[in-house]
Coordinates of C-alpha atoms in Angstrom, one line a residue:
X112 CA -1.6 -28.8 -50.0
X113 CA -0.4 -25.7 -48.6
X114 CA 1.6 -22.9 -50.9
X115 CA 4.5 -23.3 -48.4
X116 CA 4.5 -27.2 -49.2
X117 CA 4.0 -26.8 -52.6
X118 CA 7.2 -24.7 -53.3
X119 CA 9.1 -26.8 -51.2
X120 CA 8.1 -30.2 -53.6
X121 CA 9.3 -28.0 -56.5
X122 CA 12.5 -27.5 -54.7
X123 CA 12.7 -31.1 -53.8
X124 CA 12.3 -31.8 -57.6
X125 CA 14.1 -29.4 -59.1
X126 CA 17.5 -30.6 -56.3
X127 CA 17.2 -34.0 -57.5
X128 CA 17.3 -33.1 -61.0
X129 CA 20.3 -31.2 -60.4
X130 CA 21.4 -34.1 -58.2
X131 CA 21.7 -36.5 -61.4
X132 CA 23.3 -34.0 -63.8
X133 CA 26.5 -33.0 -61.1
X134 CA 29.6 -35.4 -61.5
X135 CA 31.7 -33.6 -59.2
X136 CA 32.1 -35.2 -55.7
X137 CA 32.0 -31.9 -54.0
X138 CA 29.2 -30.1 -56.0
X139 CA 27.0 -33.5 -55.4
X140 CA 27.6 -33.6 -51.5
X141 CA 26.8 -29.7 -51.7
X142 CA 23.2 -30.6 -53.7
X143 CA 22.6 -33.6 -51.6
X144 CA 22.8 -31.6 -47.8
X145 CA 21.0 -29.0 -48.9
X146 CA 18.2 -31.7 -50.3
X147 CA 17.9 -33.7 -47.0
X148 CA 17.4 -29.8 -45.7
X149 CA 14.6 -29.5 -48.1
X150 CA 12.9 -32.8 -47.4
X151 CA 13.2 -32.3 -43.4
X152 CA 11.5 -29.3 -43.9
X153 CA 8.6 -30.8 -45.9
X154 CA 8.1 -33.7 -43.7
X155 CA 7.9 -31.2 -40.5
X156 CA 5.1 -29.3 -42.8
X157 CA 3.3 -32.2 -43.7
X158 CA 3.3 -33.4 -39.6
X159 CA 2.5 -30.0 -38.9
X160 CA -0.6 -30.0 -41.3
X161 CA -2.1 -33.7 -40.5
X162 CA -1.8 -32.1 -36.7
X163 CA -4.4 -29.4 -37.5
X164 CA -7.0 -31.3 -39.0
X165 CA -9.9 -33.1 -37.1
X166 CA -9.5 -36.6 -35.9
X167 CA -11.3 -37.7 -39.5
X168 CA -9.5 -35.9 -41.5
X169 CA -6.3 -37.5 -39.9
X170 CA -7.6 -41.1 -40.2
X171 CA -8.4 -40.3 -44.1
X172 CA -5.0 -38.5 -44.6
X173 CA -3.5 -41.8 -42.9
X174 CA -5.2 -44.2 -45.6
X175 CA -4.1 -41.5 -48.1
X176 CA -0.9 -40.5 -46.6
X177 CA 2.7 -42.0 -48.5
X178 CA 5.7 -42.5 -46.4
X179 CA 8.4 -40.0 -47.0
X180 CA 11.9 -41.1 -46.9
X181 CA 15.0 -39.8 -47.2
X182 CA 18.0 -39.8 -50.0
X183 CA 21.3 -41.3 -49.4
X184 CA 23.8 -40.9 -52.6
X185 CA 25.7 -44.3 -52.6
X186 CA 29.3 -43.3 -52.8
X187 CA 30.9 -46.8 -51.7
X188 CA 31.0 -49.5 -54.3
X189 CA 33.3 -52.2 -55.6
X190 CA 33.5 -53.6 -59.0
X191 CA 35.2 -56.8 -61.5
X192 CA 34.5 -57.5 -64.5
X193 CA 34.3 -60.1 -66.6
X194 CA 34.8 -60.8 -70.9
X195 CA 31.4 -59.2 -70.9
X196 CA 30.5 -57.3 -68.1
X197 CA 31.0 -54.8 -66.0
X198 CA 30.1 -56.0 -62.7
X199 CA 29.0 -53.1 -59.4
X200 CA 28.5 -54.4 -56.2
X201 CA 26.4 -52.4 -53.9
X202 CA 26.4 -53.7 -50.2
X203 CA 23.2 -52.3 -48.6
X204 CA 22.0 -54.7 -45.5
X205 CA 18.5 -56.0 -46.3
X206 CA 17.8 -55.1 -49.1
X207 CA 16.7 -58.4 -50.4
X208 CA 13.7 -58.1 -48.5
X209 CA 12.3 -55.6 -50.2
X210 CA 10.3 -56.0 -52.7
X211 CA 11.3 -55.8 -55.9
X212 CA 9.6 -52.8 -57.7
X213 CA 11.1 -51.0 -54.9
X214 CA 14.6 -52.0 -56.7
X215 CA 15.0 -50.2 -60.0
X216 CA 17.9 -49.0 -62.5
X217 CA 18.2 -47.3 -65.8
X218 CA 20.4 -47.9 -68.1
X219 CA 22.0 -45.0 -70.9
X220 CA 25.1 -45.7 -73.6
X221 CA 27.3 -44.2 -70.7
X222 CA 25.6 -44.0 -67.7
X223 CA 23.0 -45.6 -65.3
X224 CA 21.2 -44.9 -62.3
X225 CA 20.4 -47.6 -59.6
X226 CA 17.4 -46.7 -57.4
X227 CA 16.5 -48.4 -53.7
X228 CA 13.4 -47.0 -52.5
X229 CA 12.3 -47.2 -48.4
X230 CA 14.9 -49.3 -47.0
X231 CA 15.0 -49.0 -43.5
X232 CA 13.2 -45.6 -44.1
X233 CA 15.7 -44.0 -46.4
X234 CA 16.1 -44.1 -50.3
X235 CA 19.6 -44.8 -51.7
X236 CA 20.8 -43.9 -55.2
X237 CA 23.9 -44.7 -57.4
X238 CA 24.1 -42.4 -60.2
X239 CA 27.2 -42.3 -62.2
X240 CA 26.9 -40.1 -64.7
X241 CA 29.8 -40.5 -67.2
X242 CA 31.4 -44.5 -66.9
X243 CA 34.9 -45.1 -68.7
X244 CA 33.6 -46.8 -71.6
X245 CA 30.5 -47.1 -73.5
X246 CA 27.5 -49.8 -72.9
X247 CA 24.7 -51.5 -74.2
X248 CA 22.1 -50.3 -72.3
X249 CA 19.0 -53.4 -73.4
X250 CA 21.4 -55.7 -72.7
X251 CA 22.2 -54.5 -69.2
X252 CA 20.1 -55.3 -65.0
X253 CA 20.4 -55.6 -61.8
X254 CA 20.3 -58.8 -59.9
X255 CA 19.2 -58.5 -55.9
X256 CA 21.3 -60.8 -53.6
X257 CA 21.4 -61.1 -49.8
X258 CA 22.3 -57.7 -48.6
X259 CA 23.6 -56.7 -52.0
X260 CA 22.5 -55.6 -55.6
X261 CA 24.7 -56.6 -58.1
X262 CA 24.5 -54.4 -61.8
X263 CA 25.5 -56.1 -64.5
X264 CA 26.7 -53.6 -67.4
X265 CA 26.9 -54.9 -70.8
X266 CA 30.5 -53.9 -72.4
X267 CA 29.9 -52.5 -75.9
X268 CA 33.4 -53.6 -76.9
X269 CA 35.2 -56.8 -75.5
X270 CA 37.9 -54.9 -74.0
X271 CA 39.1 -54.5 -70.0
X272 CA 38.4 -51.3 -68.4
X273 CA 40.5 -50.0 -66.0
X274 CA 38.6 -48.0 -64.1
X275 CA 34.3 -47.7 -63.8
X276 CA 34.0 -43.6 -64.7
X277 CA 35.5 -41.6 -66.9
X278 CA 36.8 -39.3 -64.6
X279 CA 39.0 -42.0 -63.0
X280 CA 40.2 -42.7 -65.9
X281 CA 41.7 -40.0 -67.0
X282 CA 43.3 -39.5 -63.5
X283 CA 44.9 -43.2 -64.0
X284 CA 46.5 -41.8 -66.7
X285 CA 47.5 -38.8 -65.8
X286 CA 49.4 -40.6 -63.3
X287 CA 51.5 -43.2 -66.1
X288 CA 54.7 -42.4 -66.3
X289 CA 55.6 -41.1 -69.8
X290 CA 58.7 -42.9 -70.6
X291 CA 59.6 -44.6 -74.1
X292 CA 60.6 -48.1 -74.8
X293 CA 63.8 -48.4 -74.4
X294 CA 64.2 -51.7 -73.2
X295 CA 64.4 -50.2 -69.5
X296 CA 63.4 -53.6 -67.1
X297 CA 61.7 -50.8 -64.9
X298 CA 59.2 -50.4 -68.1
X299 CA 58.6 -54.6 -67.2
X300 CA 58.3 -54.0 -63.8
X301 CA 55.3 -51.5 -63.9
X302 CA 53.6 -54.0 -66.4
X303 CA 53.8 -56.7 -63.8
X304 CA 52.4 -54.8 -61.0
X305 CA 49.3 -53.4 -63.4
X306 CA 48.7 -57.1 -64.4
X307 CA 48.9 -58.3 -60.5
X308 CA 46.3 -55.6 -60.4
X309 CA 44.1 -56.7 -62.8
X310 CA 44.1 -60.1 -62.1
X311 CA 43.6 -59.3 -57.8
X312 CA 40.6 -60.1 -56.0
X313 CA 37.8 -57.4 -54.9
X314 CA 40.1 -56.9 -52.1
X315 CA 42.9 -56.0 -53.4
X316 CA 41.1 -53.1 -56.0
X317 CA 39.2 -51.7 -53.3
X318 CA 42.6 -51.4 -51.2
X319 CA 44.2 -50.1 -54.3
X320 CA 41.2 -47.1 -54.9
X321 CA 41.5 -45.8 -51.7
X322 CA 42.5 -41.8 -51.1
X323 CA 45.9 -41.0 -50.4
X324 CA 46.5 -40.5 -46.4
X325 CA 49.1 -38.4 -44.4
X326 CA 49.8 -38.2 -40.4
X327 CA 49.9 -35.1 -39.0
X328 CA 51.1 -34.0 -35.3
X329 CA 48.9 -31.9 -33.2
X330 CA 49.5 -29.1 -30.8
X331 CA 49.0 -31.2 -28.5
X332 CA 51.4 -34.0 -29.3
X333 CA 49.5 -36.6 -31.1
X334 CA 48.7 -37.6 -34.7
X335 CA 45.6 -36.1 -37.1
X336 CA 44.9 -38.7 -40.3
X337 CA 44.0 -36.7 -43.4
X338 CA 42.4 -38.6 -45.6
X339 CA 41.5 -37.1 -49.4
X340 CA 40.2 -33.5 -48.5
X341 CA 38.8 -35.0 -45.2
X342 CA 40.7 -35.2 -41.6
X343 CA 40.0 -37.7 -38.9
X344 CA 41.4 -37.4 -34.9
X345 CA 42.4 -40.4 -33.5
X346 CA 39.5 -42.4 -31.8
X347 CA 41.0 -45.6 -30.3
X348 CA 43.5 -48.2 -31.0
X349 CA 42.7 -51.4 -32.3
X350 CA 43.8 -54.9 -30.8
X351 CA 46.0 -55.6 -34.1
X352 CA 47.8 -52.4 -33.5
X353 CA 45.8 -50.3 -35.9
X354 CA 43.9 -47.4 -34.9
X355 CA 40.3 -45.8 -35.4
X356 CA 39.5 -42.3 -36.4
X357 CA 36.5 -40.0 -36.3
X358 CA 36.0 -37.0 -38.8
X359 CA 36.9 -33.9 -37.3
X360 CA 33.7 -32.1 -37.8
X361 CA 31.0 -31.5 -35.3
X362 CA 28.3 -33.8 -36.0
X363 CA 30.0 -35.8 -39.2
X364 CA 29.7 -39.8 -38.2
X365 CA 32.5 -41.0 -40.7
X366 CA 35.5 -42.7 -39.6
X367 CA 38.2 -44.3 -40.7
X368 CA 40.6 -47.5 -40.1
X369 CA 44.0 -48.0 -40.6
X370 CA 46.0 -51.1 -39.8
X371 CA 49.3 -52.0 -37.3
X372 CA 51.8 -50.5 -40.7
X373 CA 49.8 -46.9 -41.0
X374 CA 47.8 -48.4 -44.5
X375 CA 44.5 -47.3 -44.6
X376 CA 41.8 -50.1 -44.3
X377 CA 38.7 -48.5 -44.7
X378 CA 36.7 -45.2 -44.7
X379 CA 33.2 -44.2 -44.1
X380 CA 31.1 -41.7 -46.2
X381 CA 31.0 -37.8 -45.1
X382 CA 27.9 -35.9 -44.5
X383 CA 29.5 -32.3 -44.7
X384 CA 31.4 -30.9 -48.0
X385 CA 35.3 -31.2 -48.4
X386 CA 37.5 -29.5 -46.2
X387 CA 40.3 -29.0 -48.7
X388 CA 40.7 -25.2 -48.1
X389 CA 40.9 -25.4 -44.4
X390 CA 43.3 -28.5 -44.5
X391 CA 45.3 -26.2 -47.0
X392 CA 45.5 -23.2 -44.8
X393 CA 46.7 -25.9 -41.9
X394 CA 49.4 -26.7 -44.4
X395 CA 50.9 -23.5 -44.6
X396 CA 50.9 -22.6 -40.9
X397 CA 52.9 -26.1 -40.5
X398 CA 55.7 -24.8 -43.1
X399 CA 55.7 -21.6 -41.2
X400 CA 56.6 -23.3 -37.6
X401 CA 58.9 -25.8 -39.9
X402 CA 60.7 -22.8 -40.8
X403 CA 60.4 -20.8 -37.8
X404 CA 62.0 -23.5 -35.7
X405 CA 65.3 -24.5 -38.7
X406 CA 65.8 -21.3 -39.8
X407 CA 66.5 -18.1 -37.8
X408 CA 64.7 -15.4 -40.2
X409 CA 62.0 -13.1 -38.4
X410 CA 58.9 -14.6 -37.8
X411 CA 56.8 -11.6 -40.5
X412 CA 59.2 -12.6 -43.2
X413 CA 59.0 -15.8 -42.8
X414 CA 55.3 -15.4 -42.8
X415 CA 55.5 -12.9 -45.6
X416 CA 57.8 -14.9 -48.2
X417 CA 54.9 -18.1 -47.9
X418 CA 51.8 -16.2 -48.2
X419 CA 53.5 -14.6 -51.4
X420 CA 55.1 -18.0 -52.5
X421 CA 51.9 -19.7 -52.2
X422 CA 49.9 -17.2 -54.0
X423 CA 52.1 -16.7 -56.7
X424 CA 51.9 -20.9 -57.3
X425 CA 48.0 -20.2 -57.2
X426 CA 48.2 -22.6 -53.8
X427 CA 46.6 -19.5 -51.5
X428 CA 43.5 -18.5 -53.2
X429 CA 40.2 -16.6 -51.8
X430 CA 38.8 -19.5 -49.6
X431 CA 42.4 -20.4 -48.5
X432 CA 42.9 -16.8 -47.1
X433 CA 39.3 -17.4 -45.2
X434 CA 41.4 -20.2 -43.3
X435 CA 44.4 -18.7 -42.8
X436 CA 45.2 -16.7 -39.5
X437 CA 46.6 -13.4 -39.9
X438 CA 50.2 -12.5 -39.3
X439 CA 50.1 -11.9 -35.1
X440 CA 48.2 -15.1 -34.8
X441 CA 50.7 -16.7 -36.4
X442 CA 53.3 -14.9 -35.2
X443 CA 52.6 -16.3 -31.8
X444 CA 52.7 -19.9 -32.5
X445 CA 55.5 -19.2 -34.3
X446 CA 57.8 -17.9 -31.8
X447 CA 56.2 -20.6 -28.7
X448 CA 57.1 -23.4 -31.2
X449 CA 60.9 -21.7 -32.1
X450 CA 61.2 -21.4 -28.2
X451 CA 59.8 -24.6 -27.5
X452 CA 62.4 -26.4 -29.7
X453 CA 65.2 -23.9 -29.9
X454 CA 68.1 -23.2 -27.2
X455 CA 67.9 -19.9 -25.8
X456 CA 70.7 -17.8 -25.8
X457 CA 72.0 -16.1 -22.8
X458 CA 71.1 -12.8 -21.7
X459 CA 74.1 -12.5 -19.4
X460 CA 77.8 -13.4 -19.3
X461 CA 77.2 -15.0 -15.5
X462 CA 74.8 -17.4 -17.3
X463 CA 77.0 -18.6 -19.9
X464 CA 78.5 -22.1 -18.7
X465 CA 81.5 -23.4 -20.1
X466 CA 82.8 -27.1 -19.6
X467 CA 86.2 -26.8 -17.6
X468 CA 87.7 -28.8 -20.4

């Protein structure tokens, strides 16, 4: 093995180690692009060095040789749960026809790792690093069904979980409301819909755990779907009246469906980081034609008096300002939309027009 190849299996190593110790979304997509990087680059060594050898060299390396596959990080799931189990359903088409030392999971007091290896040419991992409430790891597995892997998590304690990681958790409660029990029916009413909830189908919780969505118009007159930290453009419509969306980055497959009352459906699984800064620069350029086109204060100060606001709130930070256009670019748009929605004034008395009334 070459030096070059050698470092490049240390990085490889090294990346997935880092890989299963991240538990923020963003940091992981970060490790996982810049490990498919690392492993493109090893395979075009490696096909580079069989290449160079003699025609028996290459038939021995091919006896020799192991198939190199890629890592996919499994970021769609679903999950139910029983008096006893935790219950994660992986759909991954074929994967019952692999054999079955190629299926493997590990199990920790809070945490396990499910492991596919060469399906389809790819490996695909589920790590979750930190799960919303503690296990028993001997008495956890896997079970392999058609086109599906179904873990089984022990529950230490009998107890429902609300969500699967502990992350989610806390943002579930984060979102309660904090009122006191006064004997308020609304106090009845949010217990009904969190037992509805509990009690739904797959369906239903997967519909439930999807990112929040927003419609956004375009310069052009249409609609943009942000999804999460994500943005799709409008693909096509469908024949219910729903609509499907592509990402908006160059080269990013994932899309998104919604259905015929704007409720998201379905979304795919990004291969690029979140675009959260850029979205919120977006943001602020849409408050400063909102205002430009209601209010007549100059263009700058309107400008001005949001880049201040949102710093000050801490909403405009250093990769925010790397989004956001400067003043005269701005400015522009500004003054096209104020003009473009706006009646103009006249400039002289013979073009005033006054109703003989």
């Amino acid at each position: 093995m070459s030096e070059r190849m050698e470092e490049l299996t240390k990085d490889i190593a090294e990346l997935k180690k880092l890989l299963t110790q991240a538990t923020r979304k963003r940091v992981q997509d970060a490790i996982a692009m810049e490990l498919r990087k690392y492993e493109t680059e090893l395979t075009a060594a490696q096909d580079a060095s069989v290449n160079s050898r003699t025609p028996s060299d290459q038939s021995t390396a091919a006896k020799t040789s192991v198939k190199k596959s890629y890592t996919t990080i499994v970021r769609n799931y679903s999950w139910d749960q029983s008096e006893k189990f935790m219950k994660i359903y992986v759909t991954l088409k074929n994967v019952h026809s692999l054999e079955k030392e190629k299926i493997t999971s590990e199990f920790g007091d809070k945490d396990f790792k499910l492991h596919v290896g060469d399906l389809d040419g790819k490996n695909h991992e589920l790590n979750i690093t930190n799960l919303a409430e503690y296990i028993k790891p001997d008495s956890s597995y896997h079970k392999i069904k058609t086109d599906m892997v179904l873990v089984m998590l022990a529950k230490k304690e009998l107890k429902s979980w609300t969500a699967v990681t502990a992350e989610e958790k806390r943002a579930q409660e984060a979102r309660k409301p904090k009122t006191e029990k006064s004997g308020d029916p609304s106090d009845g009413l949010m217990d009904i819909m969190k037992q509805m909830y509990d009690d739904g189908d797959d369906q239903m919780k997967q519909m439930a755990e999807l990112p929040a969505i927003e419609f956004v118009p375009t310069s052009k007159g249409g609609e943009s779907l942000l999804c999460g930290s994500f943005k799709f453009r409008f693909n096509m419509r469908r024949n219910d009246g729903g609509r499907y969306w592509k990402c908006s980055q160059p080269k990013c497959k994932a899309t998104a469906i919604t259905d015929g009352n704007n409720r998201l459906v379905k979304v795919g699984e990004h291969s690029h980081p979140s675009i959260q800064a850029k979205l919120t620069a977006e943001e602020i350029v849409r408050g400063i034609k909102r205002r430009a086109v209601e209010e007549v204060t100059p263009i700058p100060r309107i400008y001005q008096e949001e880049v201040v606001n949102g710093t000050e709130r801490g909403i405009i930070d250093e990769e925010v300002s790397m989004h956001l256009p400067q003043m005269n670019g701005c400015k522009s748009a500004a003054y096209r939309q104020r003009r473009k929605l706006r009646l103009l004034l006249p400039n002289r008395r013979e073009d005033l027009v006054l109703d003989d009334d």
